[in-house]
XYZ file of N, CA and C in Angstrom:
810
model
N 3.004 -28.881 31.660
C 2.135 -28.567 30.524
C 1.620 -27.133 30.609
N 1.141 -26.745 31.830
C 0.612 -25.390 31.986
C 1.692 -24.351 31.805
N 2.918 -24.645 32.291
C 4.025 -23.687 32.151
C 4.382 -23.504 30.693
N 4.421 -24.629 29.947
C 4.753 -24.525 28.523
C 3.699 -23.728 27.774
N 2.422 -23.953 28.134
C 1.337 -23.246 27.460
C 1.390 -21.754 27.751
N 1.695 -21.386 28.991
C 1.822 -19.959 29.316
C 2.983 -19.332 28.560
N 4.080 -20.100 28.386
C 5.213 -19.569 27.633
C 4.871 -19.291 26.193
N 4.111 -20.224 25.553
C 3.702 -20.005 24.166
C 2.800 -18.793 24.057
N 1.866 -18.645 25.005
C 0.945 -17.513 24.980
C 1.695 -16.191 25.142
N 2.693 -16.170 26.028
C 3.470 -14.951 26.253
C 4.260 -14.570 25.010
N 4.874 -15.586 24.363
C 5.625 -15.302 23.133
C 4.720 -14.771 22.047
N 3.489 -15.313 21.963
C 2.539 -14.851 20.953
C 2.172 -13.388 21.177
N 1.904 -13.015 22.431
C 1.536 -11.634 22.746
C 2.664 -10.678 22.402
N 3.911 -11.055 22.729
C 5.054 -10.189 22.419
C 5.212 -10.012 20.908
N 5.001 -11.091 20.147
C 5.156 -11.003 18.691
C 4.134 -10.071 18.073
N 2.861 -10.223 18.474
C 1.809 -9.356 17.931
C 2.032 -7.910 18.335
N 2.418 -7.678 19.591
C 2.652 -6.306 20.048
C 3.795 -5.661 19.291
N 4.886 -6.421 19.063
C 6.020 -5.860 18.322
C 5.627 -5.506 16.901
N 4.790 -6.347 16.269
C 4.351 -6.038 14.912
C 3.510 -4.796 14.839
N 2.591 -4.608 15.802
C 1.754 -3.413 15.798
C 2.575 -2.160 16.037
N 3.571 -2.247 16.914
C 4.437 -1.080 17.156
C 5.207 -0.717 15.908
N 5.708 -1.729 15.200
C 6.478 -1.455 13.980
C 5.624 -0.805 12.917
N 4.382 -1.305 12.745
C 3.485 -0.705 11.749
C 3.107 0.714 12.146
N 2.874 0.941 13.424
C 2.530 2.287 13.875
C 3.661 3.271 13.693
N 4.895 2.774 13.750
C 6.042 3.670 13.579
C 6.338 3.969 12.137
N 5.775 3.207 11.185
C 6.100 3.392 9.777
C 5.695 4.755 9.249
N 4.477 5.298 9.521
C 4.143 6.621 9.001
C 5.080 7.701 9.499
N 5.548 7.596 10.760
C 6.461 8.610 11.275
C 7.777 8.565 10.529
N 8.257 7.340 10.191
C 9.510 7.231 9.460
C 9.368 7.752 8.047
N 8.135 7.715 7.515
C 7.925 8.170 6.148
C 7.911 9.687 6.021
N 7.710 10.402 7.130
C 7.691 11.858 7.086
C 9.069 12.360 6.673
N 9.124 13.224 5.652
C 10.402 13.685 5.132
C 10.250 15.113 4.646
N 11.377 15.773 4.365
C 11.337 17.107 3.793
C 10.655 17.025 2.425
N 9.869 18.040 2.086
C 9.150 17.952 0.816
C 9.034 19.307 0.148
N 8.699 19.257 -1.132
C 8.532 20.441 -1.983
C 7.115 20.413 -2.544
N 6.470 21.580 -2.585
C 5.139 21.708 -3.183
C 5.146 22.804 -4.239
N 4.143 22.754 -5.115
C 4.051 23.749 -6.185
C 2.592 24.154 -6.367
N 2.372 25.460 -6.528
C 1.045 26.002 -6.837
C 1.099 26.657 -8.211
N 0.099 26.315 -9.043
C 0.078 26.776 -10.421
C -1.224 27.491 -10.725
N -1.210 28.357 -11.740
C -2.479 28.974 -12.167
C -3.354 27.944 -12.869
N -4.590 28.318 -13.137
C -5.494 27.405 -13.836
C -4.964 27.050 -15.217
N -4.377 28.019 -15.899
C -3.752 27.796 -17.191
C -2.793 28.943 -17.454
N -1.945 28.769 -18.467
C -1.028 29.817 -18.907
C -1.526 30.361 -20.241
N -1.523 31.686 -20.350
C -1.918 32.346 -21.595
C -0.691 33.007 -22.205
N -0.416 32.694 -23.453
C 0.759 33.255 -24.123
C 0.718 34.777 -24.086
N 1.846 35.378 -23.724
C 1.955 36.827 -23.627
C 1.614 37.382 -22.264
N 1.060 36.580 -21.345
C 0.696 37.051 -20.007
C 1.436 36.220 -18.955
N 1.950 36.881 -17.899
C 2.666 36.128 -16.871
C 1.714 35.279 -16.030
N 2.166 34.099 -15.681
C 1.423 33.212 -14.799
C 2.180 33.039 -13.489
N 1.459 33.067 -12.371
C 2.089 32.994 -11.049
C 2.333 31.536 -10.649
N 3.551 31.251 -10.254
C 3.946 29.918 -9.780
C 4.639 30.089 -8.430
N 4.200 29.322 -7.431
C 4.795 29.392 -6.090
C 5.383 28.039 -5.726
N 6.627 28.053 -5.296
C 7.320 26.837 -4.876
C 7.564 26.923 -3.374
N 7.165 25.890 -2.645
C 7.361 25.856 -1.192
C 8.236 24.666 -0.816
N 9.065 24.877 0.206
C 9.936 23.821 0.730
C 9.671 23.718 2.224
N 9.312 22.524 2.707
C 9.008 22.298 4.126
C 10.031 21.342 4.716
N 10.535 21.709 5.912
C 11.518 20.870 6.621
C 10.786 20.103 7.713
N 10.763 18.782 7.619
C 10.086 17.950 8.604
C 11.055 17.118 9.427
N 12.287 17.012 8.982
C 13.280 16.237 9.715
C 14.122 17.163 10.589
N 14.958 16.570 11.424
C 15.780 17.346 12.344
C 16.866 18.106 11.590
N 17.380 19.148 12.247
C 18.445 19.936 11.660
C 17.935 21.101 10.835
N 18.866 21.814 10.228
C 18.540 22.977 9.396
C 19.176 22.796 8.016
N 18.632 23.518 7.038
C 19.146 23.430 5.683
C 19.011 24.797 5.019
N 19.979 25.119 4.166
C 19.927 26.326 3.343
C 19.352 25.941 1.987
N 18.243 26.579 1.607
C 17.431 26.127 0.480
C 17.767 26.890 -0.794
N 17.731 26.178 -1.889
C 17.750 26.740 -3.236
C 16.574 26.119 -4.000
N 15.969 26.870 -4.914
C 14.858 26.341 -5.709
C 15.126 26.553 -7.189
N 14.464 25.750 -8.005
C 14.583 25.869 -9.461
C 13.280 25.399 -10.097
N 13.034 25.889 -11.299
C 11.859 25.487 -12.078
C 12.318 24.812 -13.365
N 11.520 23.865 -13.812
C 11.721 23.250 -15.119
C 10.351 23.090 -15.757
N 10.327 23.121 -17.067
C 9.057 22.992 -17.783
C 9.279 22.191 -19.044
N 8.339 21.314 -19.347
C 8.431 20.512 -20.571
C 7.167 20.716 -21.384
N 7.354 21.248 -22.574
C 6.265 21.488 -23.526
C 6.798 21.145 -24.905
N 6.187 20.213 -25.619
C 6.700 19.822 -26.940
C 6.917 21.030 -27.838
N 8.136 21.157 -28.358
C 8.468 22.244 -29.265
C 8.918 23.519 -28.586
N 8.977 23.559 -27.251
C 9.351 24.780 -26.543
C 10.855 25.006 -26.593
N 11.263 26.265 -26.847
C 12.666 26.672 -26.827
C 12.880 27.653 -25.692
N 14.132 27.777 -25.225
C 14.435 28.628 -24.078
C 14.075 30.090 -24.350
N 14.227 30.562 -25.583
C 13.938 31.963 -25.891
C 12.433 32.229 -26.007
N 11.598 31.211 -25.902
C 10.153 31.398 -25.997
C 9.478 31.513 -24.633
N 10.246 31.555 -23.570
C 9.685 31.670 -22.227
C 10.565 32.597 -21.393
N 9.918 33.403 -20.548
C 10.630 34.286 -19.624
C 10.204 33.942 -18.193
N 11.190 33.876 -17.311
C 10.923 33.523 -15.917
C 11.491 34.619 -15.023
N 10.658 35.096 -14.095
C 11.078 36.081 -13.097
C 10.860 35.514 -11.705
N 11.698 35.936 -10.766
C 11.577 35.493 -9.382
C 11.455 36.723 -8.485
N 10.653 36.601 -7.446
C 10.474 37.708 -6.508
C 11.532 37.619 -5.427
N 12.293 38.704 -5.258
C 13.349 38.759 -4.261
C 13.316 40.127 -3.609
N 13.033 40.170 -2.299
C 12.939 41.450 -1.608
C 11.818 42.306 -2.142
N 10.680 41.696 -2.473
C 9.509 42.379 -3.022
C 9.776 43.023 -4.377
N 10.794 42.553 -5.060
C 11.082 43.028 -6.412
C 11.210 41.837 -7.343
N 10.814 42.039 -8.599
C 10.892 40.981 -9.586
C 12.154 41.138 -10.418
N 12.890 40.059 -10.549
C 14.091 40.079 -11.394
C 14.074 38.860 -12.301
N 14.577 39.045 -13.483
C 14.584 37.953 -14.460
C 15.737 37.000 -14.168
N 15.470 35.710 -14.340
C 16.512 34.706 -14.149
C 16.712 33.950 -15.449
N 17.884 33.362 -15.586
C 18.223 32.670 -16.821
C 17.538 31.320 -16.938
N 17.323 30.907 -18.187
C 16.748 29.605 -18.483
C 17.494 29.013 -19.666
N 17.667 27.702 -19.661
C 18.417 27.023 -20.720
C 17.628 25.823 -21.201
N 17.757 25.546 -22.508
C 17.082 24.387 -23.094
C 17.900 23.135 -22.818
N 17.185 22.043 -22.525
C 17.849 20.763 -22.276
C 17.414 19.714 -23.282
N 16.750 20.137 -24.371
C 16.343 19.210 -25.413
C 14.961 18.630 -25.181
N 14.308 18.247 -26.276
C 12.990 17.615 -26.232
C 11.950 18.494 -25.553
N 12.012 19.815 -25.796
C 11.028 20.737 -25.237
C 11.179 20.996 -23.755
N 12.327 20.639 -23.159
C 12.571 20.846 -21.729
C 13.414 22.097 -21.526
N 12.911 23.003 -20.659
C 13.623 24.239 -20.326
C 13.778 24.300 -18.810
N 15.002 24.590 -18.342
C 15.316 24.592 -16.912
C 15.872 25.953 -16.531
N 15.407 26.495 -15.397
C 15.906 27.789 -14.923
C 17.123 27.590 -14.032
N 17.816 28.678 -13.798
C 18.894 28.637 -12.808
C 18.294 28.590 -11.404
N 19.092 28.212 -10.418
C 18.592 28.095 -9.048
C 18.499 29.471 -8.389
N 17.485 29.615 -7.543
C 17.229 30.882 -6.859
C 17.331 30.685 -5.360
N 17.684 31.774 -4.657
C 17.797 31.753 -3.197
C 16.570 32.446 -2.612
N 15.781 31.767 -1.787
C 14.616 32.423 -1.182
C 15.036 33.543 -0.234
N 14.110 34.469 0.045
C 14.390 35.502 1.039
C 14.657 34.873 2.407
N 13.905 33.822 2.728
C 14.131 33.058 3.950
C 14.791 31.752 3.531
N 16.113 31.789 3.437
C 16.833 30.670 2.834
C 17.100 29.532 3.799
N 17.245 29.809 5.091
C 17.581 28.773 6.078
C 16.314 28.373 6.825
N 15.975 27.092 6.775
C 14.815 26.587 7.503
C 15.245 25.389 8.348
N 14.576 25.215 9.482
C 14.832 24.098 10.385
C 13.559 23.269 10.518
N 13.591 22.302 11.409
C 12.479 21.363 11.557
C 11.172 22.102 11.842
N 10.099 21.677 11.180
C 8.754 22.241 11.275
C 8.683 23.671 10.745
N 9.587 24.041 9.864
C 9.567 25.365 9.232
C 9.548 25.193 7.725
N 9.114 26.242 7.025
C 9.040 26.181 5.570
C 9.379 27.540 4.979
N 9.637 27.543 3.699
C 9.897 28.773 2.969
C 9.285 28.629 1.583
N 9.067 29.756 0.914
C 8.449 29.718 -0.409
C 9.100 30.747 -1.321
N 9.013 30.480 -2.606
C 9.567 31.368 -3.638
C 8.481 31.587 -4.692
N 8.268 32.853 -5.075
C 7.266 33.186 -6.081
C 7.941 33.447 -7.429
N 7.365 32.834 -8.459
C 7.855 33.010 -9.825
C 6.741 33.587 -10.699
N 7.174 34.281 -11.774
C 6.257 34.672 -12.850
C 6.796 34.074 -14.141
N 5.966 33.221 -14.746
C 6.376 32.525 -15.969
C 5.527 33.062 -17.118
N 6.216 33.543 -18.171
C 5.517 34.103 -19.330
C 5.923 33.335 -20.575
N 4.953 32.664 -21.191
C 5.183 32.032 -22.490
C 4.907 33.081 -23.565
N 5.879 33.331 -24.414
C 5.740 34.352 -25.447
C 4.771 33.888 -26.532
N 4.360 34.843 -27.354
C 3.398 34.524 -28.417
C 3.945 33.476 -29.388
N 5.265 33.377 -29.474
C 5.870 32.399 -30.393
C 5.932 31.003 -29.794
N 5.607 30.887 -28.512
C 5.664 29.572 -27.855
C 4.535 28.684 -28.356
N 4.749 27.382 -28.397
C 3.666 26.489 -28.837
C 2.587 26.362 -27.772
N 1.375 26.145 -28.218
C 0.292 25.823 -27.300
C 0.300 24.323 -27.012
N -0.323 23.958 -25.922
C -0.369 22.537 -25.570
C -0.382 22.361 -24.063
N 0.042 21.194 -23.619
C 0.068 20.862 -22.197
C 1.505 20.930 -21.711
N 1.755 21.782 -20.708
C 3.090 21.947 -20.159
C 3.146 21.316 -18.775
N 4.211 20.598 -18.502
C 4.469 20.033 -17.174
C 5.467 20.939 -16.462
N 5.016 21.552 -15.372
C 5.872 22.436 -14.585
C 6.413 21.645 -13.394
N 7.721 21.708 -13.214
C 8.388 20.948 -12.158
C 9.126 21.912 -11.239
N 8.909 21.761 -9.937
C 9.623 22.558 -8.934
C 10.589 21.649 -8.199
N 11.804 22.145 -7.981
C 12.816 21.371 -7.268
C 13.382 22.193 -6.123
N 13.670 21.517 -5.011
C 14.342 22.141 -3.883
C 15.693 21.494 -3.672
N 16.710 22.316 -3.440
C 18.072 21.824 -3.245
C 18.637 22.395 -1.952
N 19.621 21.680 -1.404
C 20.413 22.236 -0.311
C 21.508 23.105 -0.914
N 22.185 23.869 -0.042
C 23.245 24.752 -0.547
C 24.370 23.958 -1.191
N 24.555 22.699 -0.745
C 25.596 21.864 -1.328
C 25.201 21.213 -2.630
N 23.974 21.416 -3.086
C 23.535 20.866 -4.364
C 22.733 19.589 -4.264
N 22.515 19.076 -3.044
C 21.734 17.853 -2.895
C 20.251 18.112 -3.105
N 19.591 17.210 -3.822
C 18.162 17.346 -4.089
C 17.367 17.043 -2.826
N 16.518 17.980 -2.413
C 15.639 17.776 -1.258
C 14.389 17.026 -1.681
N 13.723 17.523 -2.693
C 12.489 16.899 -3.189
C 12.065 17.645 -4.445
N 11.075 17.115 -5.149
C 10.528 17.810 -6.309
C 9.035 17.515 -6.393
N 8.317 18.435 -7.031
C 6.869 18.287 -7.234
C 6.535 18.828 -8.616
N 5.385 18.425 -9.157
C 5.039 18.822 -10.525
C 3.535 18.924 -10.706
N 3.151 19.629 -11.746
C 1.749 19.736 -12.142
C 1.682 20.049 -13.624
N 0.560 19.722 -14.248
C 0.394 19.933 -15.689
C -0.727 20.926 -15.942
N -0.473 21.874 -16.826
C -1.445 22.901 -17.173
C -1.452 23.119 -18.685
N -2.477 23.818 -19.151
C -2.591 24.148 -20.568
C -1.909 25.477 -20.855
N -1.279 25.572 -22.013
C -0.748 26.836 -22.540
C -1.602 27.192 -23.753
N -2.275 28.342 -23.693
C -3.180 28.738 -24.774
C -2.719 30.080 -25.343
N -3.127 30.334 -26.576
C -2.839 31.623 -27.206
C -1.551 31.665 -27.976
N -0.769 30.589 -27.942
C 0.471 30.561 -28.714
C 0.211 30.032 -30.110
N 1.275 29.681 -30.791
C 1.098 29.155 -32.142
C 0.632 27.700 -32.059
N -0.099 27.286 -33.060
C -0.586 25.915 -33.087
C -1.644 25.650 -32.047
N -2.601 26.602 -31.872
C -3.646 26.449 -30.869
C -4.579 25.323 -31.296
N -4.915 24.442 -30.372
C -5.886 23.380 -30.629
C -7.003 23.468 -29.610
N -8.252 23.020 -29.962
C -9.371 23.108 -29.025
C -9.091 22.423 -27.701
N -8.349 21.297 -27.723
C -8.101 20.569 -26.483
C -7.179 21.329 -25.554
N -6.322 22.194 -26.127
C -5.360 22.899 -25.281
C -5.974 24.086 -24.572
N -7.203 24.514 -24.987
C -7.792 25.687 -24.365
C -8.639 25.353 -23.158
N -8.842 24.070 -22.841
C -9.654 23.687 -21.686
C -8.843 23.796 -20.427
N -9.283 24.613 -19.436
C -8.507 24.753 -18.205
C -8.606 23.503 -17.369
N -7.591 23.265 -16.552
C -7.590 22.141 -15.618
C -7.591 22.672 -14.207
N -8.047 21.849 -13.271
C -8.168 22.274 -11.871
C -6.808 22.494 -11.263
N -6.742 23.457 -10.308
C -5.486 23.750 -9.615
C -5.164 22.629 -8.655
N -3.896 22.349 -8.526
C -3.431 21.305 -7.619
C -2.311 21.869 -6.779
N -2.376 21.700 -5.458
C -1.317 22.144 -4.557
C -1.370 21.319 -3.287
N -0.292 20.606 -2.953
C 0.879 20.412 -3.793
C 0.617 19.378 -4.872
N 1.416 19.410 -5.948
C 1.193 18.501 -7.061
C 1.886 17.177 -6.817
N 1.591 16.228 -7.704
C 2.202 14.909 -7.586
C 3.652 14.961 -8.026
N 4.397 13.899 -7.743
C 5.796 13.825 -8.143
C 5.900 13.790 -9.652
N 6.902 14.438 -10.229
C 7.036 14.457 -11.679
C 7.498 13.119 -12.216
N 7.133 12.855 -13.456
C 7.611 11.652 -14.109
C 8.673 11.970 -15.151
N 8.927 13.255 -15.404
C 9.955 13.623 -16.377
C 11.301 13.601 -15.708
N 12.340 13.315 -16.501
C 13.710 13.349 -15.986
C 14.305 14.697 -16.345
N 14.680 15.476 -15.333
C 15.119 16.841 -15.558
C 16.596 16.881 -15.880
N 17.008 18.025 -16.422
C 18.420 18.276 -16.656
C 18.749 19.641 -16.121
N 19.949 19.820 -15.584
C 20.383 21.099 -15.039
C 20.681 22.055 -16.167
N 20.734 23.382 -15.872
C 20.982 24.353 -16.943
C 22.252 24.069 -17.709
N 23.273 23.470 -17.089
C 24.523 23.186 -17.778
C 24.457 21.967 -18.666
N 23.291 21.294 -18.700
C 23.160 20.126 -19.539
C 23.330 18.829 -18.799
N 23.682 18.882 -17.488
C 23.863 17.661 -16.724
C 22.539 17.225 -16.138
N 22.282 15.934 -16.117
C 20.999 15.470 -15.558
C 20.896 15.814 -14.093
N 19.696 16.213 -13.674
C 19.469 16.489 -12.261
C 19.368 15.186 -11.510
N 19.555 15.256 -10.188
C 19.518 14.065 -9.356
C 18.111 13.498 -9.339
N 17.950 12.218 -9.648
C 16.615 11.629 -9.569
C 16.240 11.403 -8.138
N 14.952 11.365 -7.817
C 14.542 11.095 -6.454
C 14.904 9.688 -6.067
N 15.002 9.433 -4.761
C 15.393 8.134 -4.258
C 14.445 7.056 -4.710
N 14.995 5.872 -4.993
C 14.184 4.764 -5.442
C 14.471 3.557 -4.585
N 13.691 2.499 -4.781
C 13.871 1.285 -4.016
C 13.131 1.351 -2.701
N 13.395 0.346 -1.840
C 12.736 0.283 -0.551
C 13.337 1.296 0.390
N 12.500 2.089 1.043
C 12.932 3.011 2.066
C 12.861 2.362 3.429
N 13.323 3.118 4.436
C 13.310 2.609 5.803
C 11.890 2.322 6.257
N 10.952 3.236 5.922
C 9.574 3.039 6.362
C 8.966 1.785 5.754
N 9.305 1.474 4.475
C 8.767 0.271 3.845
C 9.276 -0.986 4.527
N 10.582 -1.015 4.858
C 11.146 -2.175 5.528
C 10.542 -2.368 6.904
N 10.348 -1.253 7.626
C 9.753 -1.360 8.953
C 8.338 -1.906 8.871
N 7.565 -1.433 7.890
C 6.184 -1.898 7.755
C 6.144 -3.373 7.393
N 7.019 -3.832 6.469
C 7.055 -5.241 6.108
C 7.426 -6.110 7.294
N 8.408 -5.644 8.117
C 8.802 -6.394 9.298
C 7.636 -6.512 10.276
N 6.877 -5.427 10.427
C 5.722 -5.471 11.323
C 4.662 -6.445 10.841
N 4.420 -6.463 9.521
C 3.424 -7.396 8.993
C 3.846 -8.847 9.196
N 5.156 -9.122 9.048
C 5.643 -10.485 9.280
C 5.430 -10.887 10.724
N 5.728 -9.965 11.654
C 5.549 -10.284 13.069
C 4.085 -10.538 13.410
N 3.184 -9.746 12.844
C 1.756 -9.974 13.098
C 1.329 -11.330 12.561
N 1.832 -11.718 11.391
C 1.492 -13.020 10.838
C 1.982 -14.162 11.714
N 3.218 -14.036 12.235
C 3.742 -15.076 13.136
C 2.887 -15.170 14.390
N 2.483 -14.013 14.946
C 1.642 -14.021 16.139
C 0.307 -14.693 15.892
N -0.305 -14.435 14.729
C -1.578 -15.084 14.413
C -1.432 -16.588 14.285
N -0.317 -17.052 13.695
C -0.083 -18.492 13.573
C 0.044 -19.152 14.941
N 0.793 -18.498 15.840
C 0.932 -19.040 17.191
C -0.402 -19.109 17.911
N -1.270 -18.116 17.696
C -2.585 -18.124 18.338
C -3.407 -19.310 17.860
N -3.394 -19.607 16.549
C -4.147 -20.745 16.022
C -3.630 -22.056 16.590
N -2.296 -22.208 16.658
C -1.709 -23.431 17.221
C -2.104 -23.608 18.675
N -2.134 -22.514 19.437
C -2.489 -22.594 20.847
C -3.937 -23.030 21.029
N -4.860 -22.489 20.211
C -6.266 -22.875 20.312
C -6.455 -24.351 19.971
N -5.758 -24.844 18.946
C -5.867 -26.256 18.592
C -5.328 -27.155 19.702
N -4.239 -26.751 20.327
C -3.665 -27.560 21.412
C -4.625 -27.618 22.601
N -5.319 -26.501 22.898
C -6.274 -26.498 24.015
C -7.411 -27.480 23.768
N -7.867 -27.620 22.501
C -8.954 -28.542 22.198
C -8.508 -30.004 22.247
N -7.282 -30.267 21.783
C -6.818 -31.648 21.687
C -6.201 -32.168 22.975
N -5.737 -31.290 23.880
C -4.995 -31.732 25.064
C -5.459 -30.952 26.268
N -6.626 -31.280 26.860
C -7.082 -30.568 28.054
C -6.157 -30.839 29.211
N -6.197 -29.944 30.204
C -5.275 -30.047 31.350
C -5.530 -31.295 32.174
N -6.778 -31.614 32.517
C -7.101 -32.747 33.384
C -8.223 -33.552 32.748
N -7.895 -34.604 32.009
C -8.955 -35.385 31.361
C -9.771 -36.162 32.379
N -10.992 -36.526 31.944
C -11.837 -37.324 32.825
C -12.830 -36.484 33.573
N -13.718 -37.112 34.315
C -14.737 -36.410 35.071
C -14.127 -35.792 36.310
N -14.745 -34.722 36.763
C -14.257 -34.031 37.951
C -14.792 -34.733 39.186
N -13.903 -34.995 40.145
C -14.297 -35.656 41.400
C -14.413 -34.622 42.485
N -15.544 -34.567 43.194
C -15.726 -33.619 44.286
C -14.796 -33.975 45.425
N -14.270 -32.996 46.143
C -13.374 -33.277 47.276
C -14.128 -34.058 48.326
N -13.423 -35.002 48.905
C -13.991 -35.793 49.987
C -14.803 -36.958 49.538
N -15.033 -37.106 48.258
C -15.843 -38.226 47.771
C -14.972 -39.436 47.556
N -15.545 -40.619 47.508
C -14.804 -41.854 47.305
C -15.768 -42.990 47.063
N -15.270 -44.205 46.991
C -16.175 -45.337 46.743
C -17.067 -45.581 47.936
N -18.308 -46.036 47.742
C -19.225 -46.281 48.866
C -18.711 -47.403 49.748
N -19.033 -47.378 51.075
C -18.542 -48.428 51.999
C -19.238 -49.738 51.701
N -18.576 -50.885 52.013
C -19.186 -52.211 51.769
C -20.351 -52.413 52.702
N -21.316 -53.260 52.305
C -22.466 -53.526 53.169
C -22.043 -54.294 54.410
N -22.776 -54.216 55.540
C -22.437 -54.943 56.775
C -22.479 -56.428 56.527
N -21.649 -57.146 57.292
C -21.570 -58.601 57.186
C -22.770 -59.213 57.881
N -23.337 -60.251 57.323
C -24.477 -60.940 57.926
C -25.715 -60.804 57.126
N -26.547 -61.847 57.177
C -27.754 -61.814 56.365
C -28.806 -60.917 56.918
N -28.857 -60.735 58.271
C -29.941 -59.935 58.847
C -29.583 -58.472 58.953
N -28.405 -58.152 58.560
C -27.985 -56.751 58.717
C -28.720 -55.865 57.726
N -28.858 -54.631 58.155
C -29.530 -53.634 57.312
C -28.623 -53.296 56.143
N -29.135 -53.455 54.973
C -28.311 -53.205 53.767
C -28.317 -51.764 53.336
N -28.880 -50.867 54.133
C -28.926 -49.446 53.751
C -27.522 -48.861 53.768
N -27.167 -48.126 52.709
C -25.860 -47.489 52.637
C -25.967 -46.030 53.040
N -24.998 -45.608 53.768
C -24.956 -44.193 54.156
C -23.965 -43.505 53.214
N -24.473 -42.619 52.414
C -23.613 -41.907 51.454
C -22.744 -40.900 52.181
N -21.541 -40.712 51.748
C -20.668 -39.710 52.407
C -21.213 -38.313 52.163
N -21.019 -37.489 53.125
C -21.438 -36.089 53.009
C -20.540 -35.383 51.979
N -21.228 -34.730 51.112
C -20.482 -34.032 50.040
C -20.353 -32.560 50.411
N -19.105 -32.035 50.234
C -18.868 -30.625 50.505
C -19.144 -29.800 49.266
N -19.885 -28.721 49.440
C -20.224 -27.880 48.318
C -19.435 -26.589 48.419
């Protein structure tokens, strides 16, 4: 009985420990290469706005980085916006193409520091100018990072106001707080050639599966602990009263009527 109980207790401890290790490992598995974006408080038509795109490498190995910008503003056309990129401390204009529904996408740019390895990052500075003919409103700016082979590394986005263009409304002139890095975009981008850009990965990732497995193991361990406590209450190791060593039934009285009936109790060891 005692051996079986120790076995159950040992299995319970291993199950709980394995679950905690799995949950603790989940945040590390979730660490991945990422892209961030810094935006001005707002964009004013006719004036350039500074946009910075950063790419950080958190996984092993090295990658050659490319970056691109996309923007969605209802009614925006490619000829109503100009985009420049800083390369070698000089600004040069890059091409932009319309992808429909107010979406404009730039061509990909090569950072000055194009190759990054684990725990390293690089950044690209852009100047975005909405012309006076551009519509006012809320623009969603999206930054994307790619490998040299065209694989999507990550993307980030933020929303800002465009003021001073045509169709100015009071709501569009209110500035919004700066965000860096921004949240993931919800718009579906298209490449300058008209082909849809790669969407970010969906479904369960490795970190999610590891965390779920850890939670299951912790639950199994808790169930085993409850069963063990109930068994201890219902099935004690040695039922009955405890008998002191050396004790036993009292000796019979001496034979005869005149004999002394006094009993001598056995000496008890403490």
